[in-house]
Each structure stands twice: as structure tokens, then as C-alpha cells.
Short mmCIF file of N, CA, C and O in Angstrom, two decimals:
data_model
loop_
_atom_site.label_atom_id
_atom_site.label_comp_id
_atom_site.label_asym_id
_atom_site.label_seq_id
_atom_site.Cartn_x
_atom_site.Cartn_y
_atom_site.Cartn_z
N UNK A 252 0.80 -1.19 0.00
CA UNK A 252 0.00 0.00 0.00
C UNK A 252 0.86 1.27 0.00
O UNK A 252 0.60 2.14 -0.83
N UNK A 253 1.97 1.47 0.97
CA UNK A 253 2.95 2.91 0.85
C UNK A 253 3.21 2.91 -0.96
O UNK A 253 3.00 3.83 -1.74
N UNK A 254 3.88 1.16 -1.33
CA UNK A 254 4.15 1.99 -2.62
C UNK A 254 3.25 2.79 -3.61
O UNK A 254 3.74 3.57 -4.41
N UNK A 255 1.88 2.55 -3.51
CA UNK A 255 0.58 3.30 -4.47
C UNK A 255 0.76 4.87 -3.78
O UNK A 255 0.98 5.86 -4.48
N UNK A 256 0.66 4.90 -2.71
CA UNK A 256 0.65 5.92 -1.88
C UNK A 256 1.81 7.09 -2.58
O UNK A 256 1.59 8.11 -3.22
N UNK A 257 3.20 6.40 -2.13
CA UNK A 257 3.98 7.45 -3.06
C UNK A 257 4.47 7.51 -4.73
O UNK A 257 5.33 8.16 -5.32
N UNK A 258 3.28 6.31 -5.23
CA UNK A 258 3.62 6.47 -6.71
C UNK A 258 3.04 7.42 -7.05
O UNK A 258 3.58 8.16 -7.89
N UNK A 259 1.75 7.74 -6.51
CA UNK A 259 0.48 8.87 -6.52
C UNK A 259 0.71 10.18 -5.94
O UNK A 259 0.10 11.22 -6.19
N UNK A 260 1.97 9.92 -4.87
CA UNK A 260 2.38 11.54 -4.88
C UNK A 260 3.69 11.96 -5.33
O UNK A 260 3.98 13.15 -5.21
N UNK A 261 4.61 11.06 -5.89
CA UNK A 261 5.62 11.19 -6.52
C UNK A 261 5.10 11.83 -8.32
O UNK A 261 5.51 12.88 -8.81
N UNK A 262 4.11 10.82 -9.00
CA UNK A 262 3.54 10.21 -10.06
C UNK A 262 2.03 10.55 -10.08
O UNK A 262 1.24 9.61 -10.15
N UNK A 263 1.45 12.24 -10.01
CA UNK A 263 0.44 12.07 -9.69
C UNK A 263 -0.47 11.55 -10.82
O UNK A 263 -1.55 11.17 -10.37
N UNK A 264 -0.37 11.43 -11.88
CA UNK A 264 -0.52 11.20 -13.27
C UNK A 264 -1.11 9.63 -13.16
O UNK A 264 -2.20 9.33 -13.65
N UNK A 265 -0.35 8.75 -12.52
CA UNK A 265 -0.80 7.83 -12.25
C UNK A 265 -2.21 7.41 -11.88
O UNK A 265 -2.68 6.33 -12.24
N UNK A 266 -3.22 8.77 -10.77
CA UNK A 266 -4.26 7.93 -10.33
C UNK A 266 -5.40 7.96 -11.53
O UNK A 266 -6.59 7.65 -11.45
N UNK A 267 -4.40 8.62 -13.07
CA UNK A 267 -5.79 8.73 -14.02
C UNK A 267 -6.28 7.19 -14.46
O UNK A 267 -7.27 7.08 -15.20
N UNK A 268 -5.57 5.97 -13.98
CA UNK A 268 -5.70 4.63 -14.21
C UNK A 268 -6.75 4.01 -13.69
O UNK A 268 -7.24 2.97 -14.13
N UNK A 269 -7.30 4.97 -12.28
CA UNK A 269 -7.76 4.15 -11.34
C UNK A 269 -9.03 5.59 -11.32
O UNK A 269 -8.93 6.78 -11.01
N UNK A 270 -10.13 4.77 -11.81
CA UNK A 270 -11.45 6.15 -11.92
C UNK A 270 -11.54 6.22 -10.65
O UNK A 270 -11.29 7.30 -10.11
N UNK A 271 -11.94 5.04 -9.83
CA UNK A 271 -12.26 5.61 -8.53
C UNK A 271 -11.02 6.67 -7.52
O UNK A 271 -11.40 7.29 -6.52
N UNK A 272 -9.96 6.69 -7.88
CA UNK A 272 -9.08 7.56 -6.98
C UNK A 272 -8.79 8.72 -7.42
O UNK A 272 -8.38 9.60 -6.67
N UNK A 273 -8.97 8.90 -8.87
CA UNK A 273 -8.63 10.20 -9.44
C UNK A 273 -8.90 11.43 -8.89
O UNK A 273 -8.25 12.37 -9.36
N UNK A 274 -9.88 11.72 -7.79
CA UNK A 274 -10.17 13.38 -6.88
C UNK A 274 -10.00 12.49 -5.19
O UNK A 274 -10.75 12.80 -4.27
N UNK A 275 -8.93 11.40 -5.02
CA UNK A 275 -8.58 10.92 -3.56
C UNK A 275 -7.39 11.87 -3.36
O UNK A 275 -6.49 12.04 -4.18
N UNK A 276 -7.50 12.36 -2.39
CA UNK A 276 -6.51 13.14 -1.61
C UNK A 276 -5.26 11.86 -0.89
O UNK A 276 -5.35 10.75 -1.42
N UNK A 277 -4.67 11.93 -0.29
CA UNK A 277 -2.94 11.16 0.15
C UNK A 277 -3.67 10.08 1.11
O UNK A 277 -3.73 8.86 0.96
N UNK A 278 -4.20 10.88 2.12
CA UNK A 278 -5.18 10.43 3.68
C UNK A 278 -6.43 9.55 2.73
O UNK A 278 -6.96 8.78 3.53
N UNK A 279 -7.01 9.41 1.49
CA UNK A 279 -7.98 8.70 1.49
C UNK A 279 -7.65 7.21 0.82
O UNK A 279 -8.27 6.15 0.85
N UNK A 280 -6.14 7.70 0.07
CA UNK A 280 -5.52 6.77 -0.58
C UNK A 280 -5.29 5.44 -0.06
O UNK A 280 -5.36 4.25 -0.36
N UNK A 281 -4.93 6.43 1.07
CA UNK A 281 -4.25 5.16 2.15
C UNK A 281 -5.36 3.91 2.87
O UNK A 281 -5.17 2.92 3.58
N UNK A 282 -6.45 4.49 2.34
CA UNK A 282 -7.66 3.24 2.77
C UNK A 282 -8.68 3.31 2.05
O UNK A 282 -9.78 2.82 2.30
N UNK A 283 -8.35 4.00 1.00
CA UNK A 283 -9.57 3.12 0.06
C UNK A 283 -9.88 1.69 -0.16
O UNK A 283 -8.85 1.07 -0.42
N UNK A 284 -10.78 1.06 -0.15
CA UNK A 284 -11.02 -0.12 -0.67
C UNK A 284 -10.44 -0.45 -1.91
O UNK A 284 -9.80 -1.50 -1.84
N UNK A 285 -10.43 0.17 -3.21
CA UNK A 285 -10.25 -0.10 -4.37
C UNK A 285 -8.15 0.03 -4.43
O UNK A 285 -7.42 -0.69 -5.12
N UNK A 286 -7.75 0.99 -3.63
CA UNK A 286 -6.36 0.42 -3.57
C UNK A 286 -5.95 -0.63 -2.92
O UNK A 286 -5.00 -1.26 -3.38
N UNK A 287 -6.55 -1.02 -1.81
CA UNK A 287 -6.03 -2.30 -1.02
C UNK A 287 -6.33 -3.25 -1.76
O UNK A 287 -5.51 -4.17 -1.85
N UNK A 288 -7.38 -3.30 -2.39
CA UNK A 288 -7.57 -4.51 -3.71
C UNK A 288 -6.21 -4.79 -4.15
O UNK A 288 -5.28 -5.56 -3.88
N UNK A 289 -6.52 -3.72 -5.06
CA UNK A 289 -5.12 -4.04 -6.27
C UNK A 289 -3.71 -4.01 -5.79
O UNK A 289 -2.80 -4.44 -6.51
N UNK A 290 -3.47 -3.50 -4.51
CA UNK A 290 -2.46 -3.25 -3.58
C UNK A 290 -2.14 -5.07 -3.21
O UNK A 290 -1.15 -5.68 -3.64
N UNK A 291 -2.81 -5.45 -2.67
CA UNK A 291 -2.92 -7.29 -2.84
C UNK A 291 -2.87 -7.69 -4.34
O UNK A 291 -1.89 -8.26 -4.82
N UNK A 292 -3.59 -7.48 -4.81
CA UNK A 292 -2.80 -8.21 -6.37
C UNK A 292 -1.83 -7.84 -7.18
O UNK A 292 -1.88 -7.75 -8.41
N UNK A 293 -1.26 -7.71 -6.72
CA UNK A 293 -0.11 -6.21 -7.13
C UNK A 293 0.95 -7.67 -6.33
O UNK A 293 1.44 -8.61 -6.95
N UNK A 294 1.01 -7.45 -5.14
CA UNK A 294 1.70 -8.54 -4.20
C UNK A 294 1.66 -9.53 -4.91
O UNK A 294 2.61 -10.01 -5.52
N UNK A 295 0.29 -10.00 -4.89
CA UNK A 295 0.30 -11.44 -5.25
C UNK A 295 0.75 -12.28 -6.50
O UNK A 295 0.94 -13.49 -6.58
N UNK A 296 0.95 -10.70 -8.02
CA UNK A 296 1.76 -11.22 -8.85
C UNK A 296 3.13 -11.19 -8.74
O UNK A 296 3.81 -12.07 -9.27
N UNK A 297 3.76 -10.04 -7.96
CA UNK A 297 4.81 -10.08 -7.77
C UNK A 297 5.54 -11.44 -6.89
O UNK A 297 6.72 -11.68 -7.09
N UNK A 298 4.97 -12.05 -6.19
CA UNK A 298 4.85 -12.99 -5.25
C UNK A 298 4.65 -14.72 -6.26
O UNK A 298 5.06 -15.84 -5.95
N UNK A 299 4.17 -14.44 -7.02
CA UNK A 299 3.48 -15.13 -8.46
C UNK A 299 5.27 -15.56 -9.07
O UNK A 299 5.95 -16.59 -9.07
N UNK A 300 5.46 -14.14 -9.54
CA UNK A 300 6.69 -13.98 -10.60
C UNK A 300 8.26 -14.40 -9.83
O UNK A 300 9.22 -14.81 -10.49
N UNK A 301 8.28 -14.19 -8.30
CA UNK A 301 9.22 -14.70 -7.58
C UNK A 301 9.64 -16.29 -7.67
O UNK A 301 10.66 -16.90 -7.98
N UNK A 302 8.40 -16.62 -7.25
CA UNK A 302 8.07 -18.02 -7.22
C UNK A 302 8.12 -18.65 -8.53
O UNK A 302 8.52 -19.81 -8.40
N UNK A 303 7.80 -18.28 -10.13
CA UNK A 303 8.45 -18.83 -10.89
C UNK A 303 9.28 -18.39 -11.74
O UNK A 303 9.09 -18.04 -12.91
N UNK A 304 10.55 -18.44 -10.91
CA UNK A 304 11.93 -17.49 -11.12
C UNK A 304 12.35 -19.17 -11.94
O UNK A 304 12.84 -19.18 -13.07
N UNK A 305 12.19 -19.97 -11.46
CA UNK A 305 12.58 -21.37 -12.08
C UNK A 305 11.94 -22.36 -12.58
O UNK A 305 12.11 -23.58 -12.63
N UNK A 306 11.04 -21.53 -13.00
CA UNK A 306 9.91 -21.81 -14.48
C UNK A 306 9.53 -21.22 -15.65
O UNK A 306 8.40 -20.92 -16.04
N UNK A 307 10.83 -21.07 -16.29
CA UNK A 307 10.67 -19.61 -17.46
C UNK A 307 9.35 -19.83 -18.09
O UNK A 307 8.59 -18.87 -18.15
N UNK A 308 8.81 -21.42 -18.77
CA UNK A 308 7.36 -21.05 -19.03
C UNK A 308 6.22 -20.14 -18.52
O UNK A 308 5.41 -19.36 -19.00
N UNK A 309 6.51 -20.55 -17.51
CA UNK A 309 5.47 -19.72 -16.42
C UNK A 309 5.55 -18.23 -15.98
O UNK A 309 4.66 -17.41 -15.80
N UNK A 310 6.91 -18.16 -15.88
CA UNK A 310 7.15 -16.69 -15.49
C UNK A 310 7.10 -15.78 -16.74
O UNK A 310 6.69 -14.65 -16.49
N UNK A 311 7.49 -16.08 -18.26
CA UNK A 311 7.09 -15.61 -19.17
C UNK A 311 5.86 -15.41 -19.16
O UNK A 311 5.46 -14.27 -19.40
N UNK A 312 5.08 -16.32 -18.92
CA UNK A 312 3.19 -16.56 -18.90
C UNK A 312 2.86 -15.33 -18.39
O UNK A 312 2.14 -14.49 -18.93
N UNK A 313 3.32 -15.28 -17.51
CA UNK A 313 2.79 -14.54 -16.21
C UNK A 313 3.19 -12.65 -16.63
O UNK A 313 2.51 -11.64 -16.44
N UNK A 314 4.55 -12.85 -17.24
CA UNK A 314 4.99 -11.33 -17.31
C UNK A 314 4.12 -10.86 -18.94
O UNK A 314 3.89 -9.66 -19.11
N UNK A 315 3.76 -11.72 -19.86
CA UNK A 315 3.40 -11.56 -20.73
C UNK A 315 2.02 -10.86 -20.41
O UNK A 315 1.85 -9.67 -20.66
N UNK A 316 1.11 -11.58 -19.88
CA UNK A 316 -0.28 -11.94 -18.98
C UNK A 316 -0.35 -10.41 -18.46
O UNK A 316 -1.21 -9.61 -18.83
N UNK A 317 0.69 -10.13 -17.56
CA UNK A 317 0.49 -8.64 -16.82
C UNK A 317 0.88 -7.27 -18.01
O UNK A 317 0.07 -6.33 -17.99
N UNK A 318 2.18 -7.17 -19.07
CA UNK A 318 1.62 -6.73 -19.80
C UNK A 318 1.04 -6.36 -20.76
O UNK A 318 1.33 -5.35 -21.40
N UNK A 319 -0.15 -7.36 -21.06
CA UNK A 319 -1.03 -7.33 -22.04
C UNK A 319 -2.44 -6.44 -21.31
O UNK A 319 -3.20 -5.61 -21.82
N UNK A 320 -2.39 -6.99 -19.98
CA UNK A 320 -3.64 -6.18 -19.19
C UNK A 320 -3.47 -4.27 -19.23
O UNK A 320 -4.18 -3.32 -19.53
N UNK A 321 -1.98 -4.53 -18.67
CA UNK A 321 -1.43 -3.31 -18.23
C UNK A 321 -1.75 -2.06 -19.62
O UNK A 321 -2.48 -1.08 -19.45
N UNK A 322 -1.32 -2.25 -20.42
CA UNK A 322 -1.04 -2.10 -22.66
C UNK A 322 -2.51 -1.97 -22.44
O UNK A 322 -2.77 -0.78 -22.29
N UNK A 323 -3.61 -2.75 -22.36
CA UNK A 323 -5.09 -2.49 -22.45
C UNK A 323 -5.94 -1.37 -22.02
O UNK A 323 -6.90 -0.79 -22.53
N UNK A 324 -5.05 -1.21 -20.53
CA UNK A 324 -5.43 -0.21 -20.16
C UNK A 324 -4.80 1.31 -20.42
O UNK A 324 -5.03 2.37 -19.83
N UNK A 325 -3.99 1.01 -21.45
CA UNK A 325 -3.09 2.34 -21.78
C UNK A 325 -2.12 2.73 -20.91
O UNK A 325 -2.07 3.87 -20.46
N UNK A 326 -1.41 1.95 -20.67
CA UNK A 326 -0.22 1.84 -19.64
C UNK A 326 1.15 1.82 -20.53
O UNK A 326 1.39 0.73 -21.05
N UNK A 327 1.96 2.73 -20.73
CA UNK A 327 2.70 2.64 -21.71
C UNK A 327 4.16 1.69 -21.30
O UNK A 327 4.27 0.97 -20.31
N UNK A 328 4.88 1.86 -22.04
CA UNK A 328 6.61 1.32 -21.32
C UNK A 328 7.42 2.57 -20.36
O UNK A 328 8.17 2.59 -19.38
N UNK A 329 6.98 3.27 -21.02
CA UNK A 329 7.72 4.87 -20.10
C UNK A 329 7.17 5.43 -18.56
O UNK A 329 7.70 6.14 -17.70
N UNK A 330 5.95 4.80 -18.66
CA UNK A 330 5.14 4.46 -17.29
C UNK A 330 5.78 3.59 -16.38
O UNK A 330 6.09 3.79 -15.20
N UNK A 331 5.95 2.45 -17.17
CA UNK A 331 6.26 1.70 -16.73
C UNK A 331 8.05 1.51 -15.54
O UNK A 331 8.39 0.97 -14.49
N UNK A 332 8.72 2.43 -16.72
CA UNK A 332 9.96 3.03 -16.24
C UNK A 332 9.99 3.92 -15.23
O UNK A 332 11.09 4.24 -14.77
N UNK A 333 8.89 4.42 -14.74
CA UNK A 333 8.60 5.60 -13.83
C UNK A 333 8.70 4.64 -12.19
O UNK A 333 9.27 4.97 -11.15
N UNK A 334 7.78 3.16 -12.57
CA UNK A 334 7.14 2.44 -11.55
C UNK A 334 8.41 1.70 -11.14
O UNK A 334 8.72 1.55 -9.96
N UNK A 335 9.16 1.22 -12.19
CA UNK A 335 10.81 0.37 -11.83
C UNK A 335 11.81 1.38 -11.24
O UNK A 335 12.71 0.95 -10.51
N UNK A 336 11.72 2.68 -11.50
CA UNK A 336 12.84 3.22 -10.87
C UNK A 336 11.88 3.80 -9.45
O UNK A 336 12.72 4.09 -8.60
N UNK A 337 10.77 4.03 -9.00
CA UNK A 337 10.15 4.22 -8.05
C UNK A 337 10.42 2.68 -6.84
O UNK A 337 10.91 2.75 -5.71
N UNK A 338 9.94 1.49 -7.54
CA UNK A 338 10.58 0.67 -6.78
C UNK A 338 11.94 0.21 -6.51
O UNK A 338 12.21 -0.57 -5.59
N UNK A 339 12.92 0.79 -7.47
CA UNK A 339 14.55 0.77 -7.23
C UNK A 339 15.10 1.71 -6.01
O UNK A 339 16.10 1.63 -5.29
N UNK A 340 13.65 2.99 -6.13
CA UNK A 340 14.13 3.61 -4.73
C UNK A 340 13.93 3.45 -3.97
O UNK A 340 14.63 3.77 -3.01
N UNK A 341 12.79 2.81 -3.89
CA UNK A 341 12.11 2.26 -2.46
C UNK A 341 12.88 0.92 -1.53
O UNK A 341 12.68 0.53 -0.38
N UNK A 342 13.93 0.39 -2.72
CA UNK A 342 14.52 -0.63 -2.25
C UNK A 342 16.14 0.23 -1.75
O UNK A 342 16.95 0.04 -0.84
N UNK A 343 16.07 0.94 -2.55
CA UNK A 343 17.25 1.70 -2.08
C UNK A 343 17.07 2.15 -0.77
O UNK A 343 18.07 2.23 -0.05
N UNK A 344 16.00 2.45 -0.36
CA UNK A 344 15.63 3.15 0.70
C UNK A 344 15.92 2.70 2.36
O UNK A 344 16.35 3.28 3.36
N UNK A 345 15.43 1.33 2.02
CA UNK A 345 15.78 0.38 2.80
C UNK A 345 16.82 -0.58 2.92
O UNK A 345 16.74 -1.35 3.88
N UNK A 346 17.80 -0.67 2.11
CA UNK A 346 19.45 -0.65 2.46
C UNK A 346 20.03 -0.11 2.86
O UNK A 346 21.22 -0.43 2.94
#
């Protein structure tokens, strides 16, 4: 959940993905229903893609699978670059 939190105030551009959050202020973010959703499936593919680190069928499946959804919804690659170096800092953060 922090990471939606500061992708949305780092990245405010981001909540145009999500109709329901687009006029959520920081404080409503943090407990909306509709982010804790996807905030868990968000986990659970990442958690998904860990786990078949030693199943390239699968983990291809899987990365293909996420972005074909992602591309559908108009999610570009440069977006996408925004979200990898957001989580490169967040890991940085905590080293």
C-alpha cells in the first residue's frame, strides 16, 4: 500500500488509471477499498513472478499476462519506467 501511496504523490498522473481515486486526496488513498484490492494483487503477482523465477514457461506466462492487461489499459513502457525506478528507490531506501 505505501508503494501506491507514493507512486500517486511522486507520479500524480498515475491515479488517471484508477477512476475511482482520481479526486482521492494522500489520507484517502491510504484506505480506500479499491487500492487495497489491487495493492494485494499487485503482491500477489509479484509474489506469483518470484516463485516462478525457475519456471521460465510460467514466469514468461505470467509477465506476458500482466503486460497485455497493463497495454489495455493504456499503460505505456515509459510508465512503466517511472514504476521500476520508483521501486529501485524504495529498495534503495531500505538498504
Amino acid at each position: 500500500m505505501p508503494f501506491y501511496v507514493r507512486l500517486f504523490t511522486e507520479y500524480p498522473k498515475g491515479k488517471q488509471y484508477f477512476s475511482k481515486l482520481r479526486n482521492c486526496t494522500v489520507d484517502e488513498l491510504r484506505s480506500h477499498p479499491g487500492l487495497i484490492s489491487h495493492s494485494q494483487k499487485a503482491m500477489e503477482s509479484i509474489s506469483h513472478l518470484v516463485d516462478s523465477l525457475d519456471d521460465t514457461d510460467d514466469l514468461v506466462h505470467t509477465i506476458q499476462t500482466l503486460a497485455r492487461d497493463h497495454k489495455e489499459l493504456g499503460i505505456n513502457a515509459a510508465e512503466f519506467k517511472v514504476i521500476l525506478a520508483l521501486v529501485s528507490g524504495i529498495i534503495l531506501d531500505k538498504t
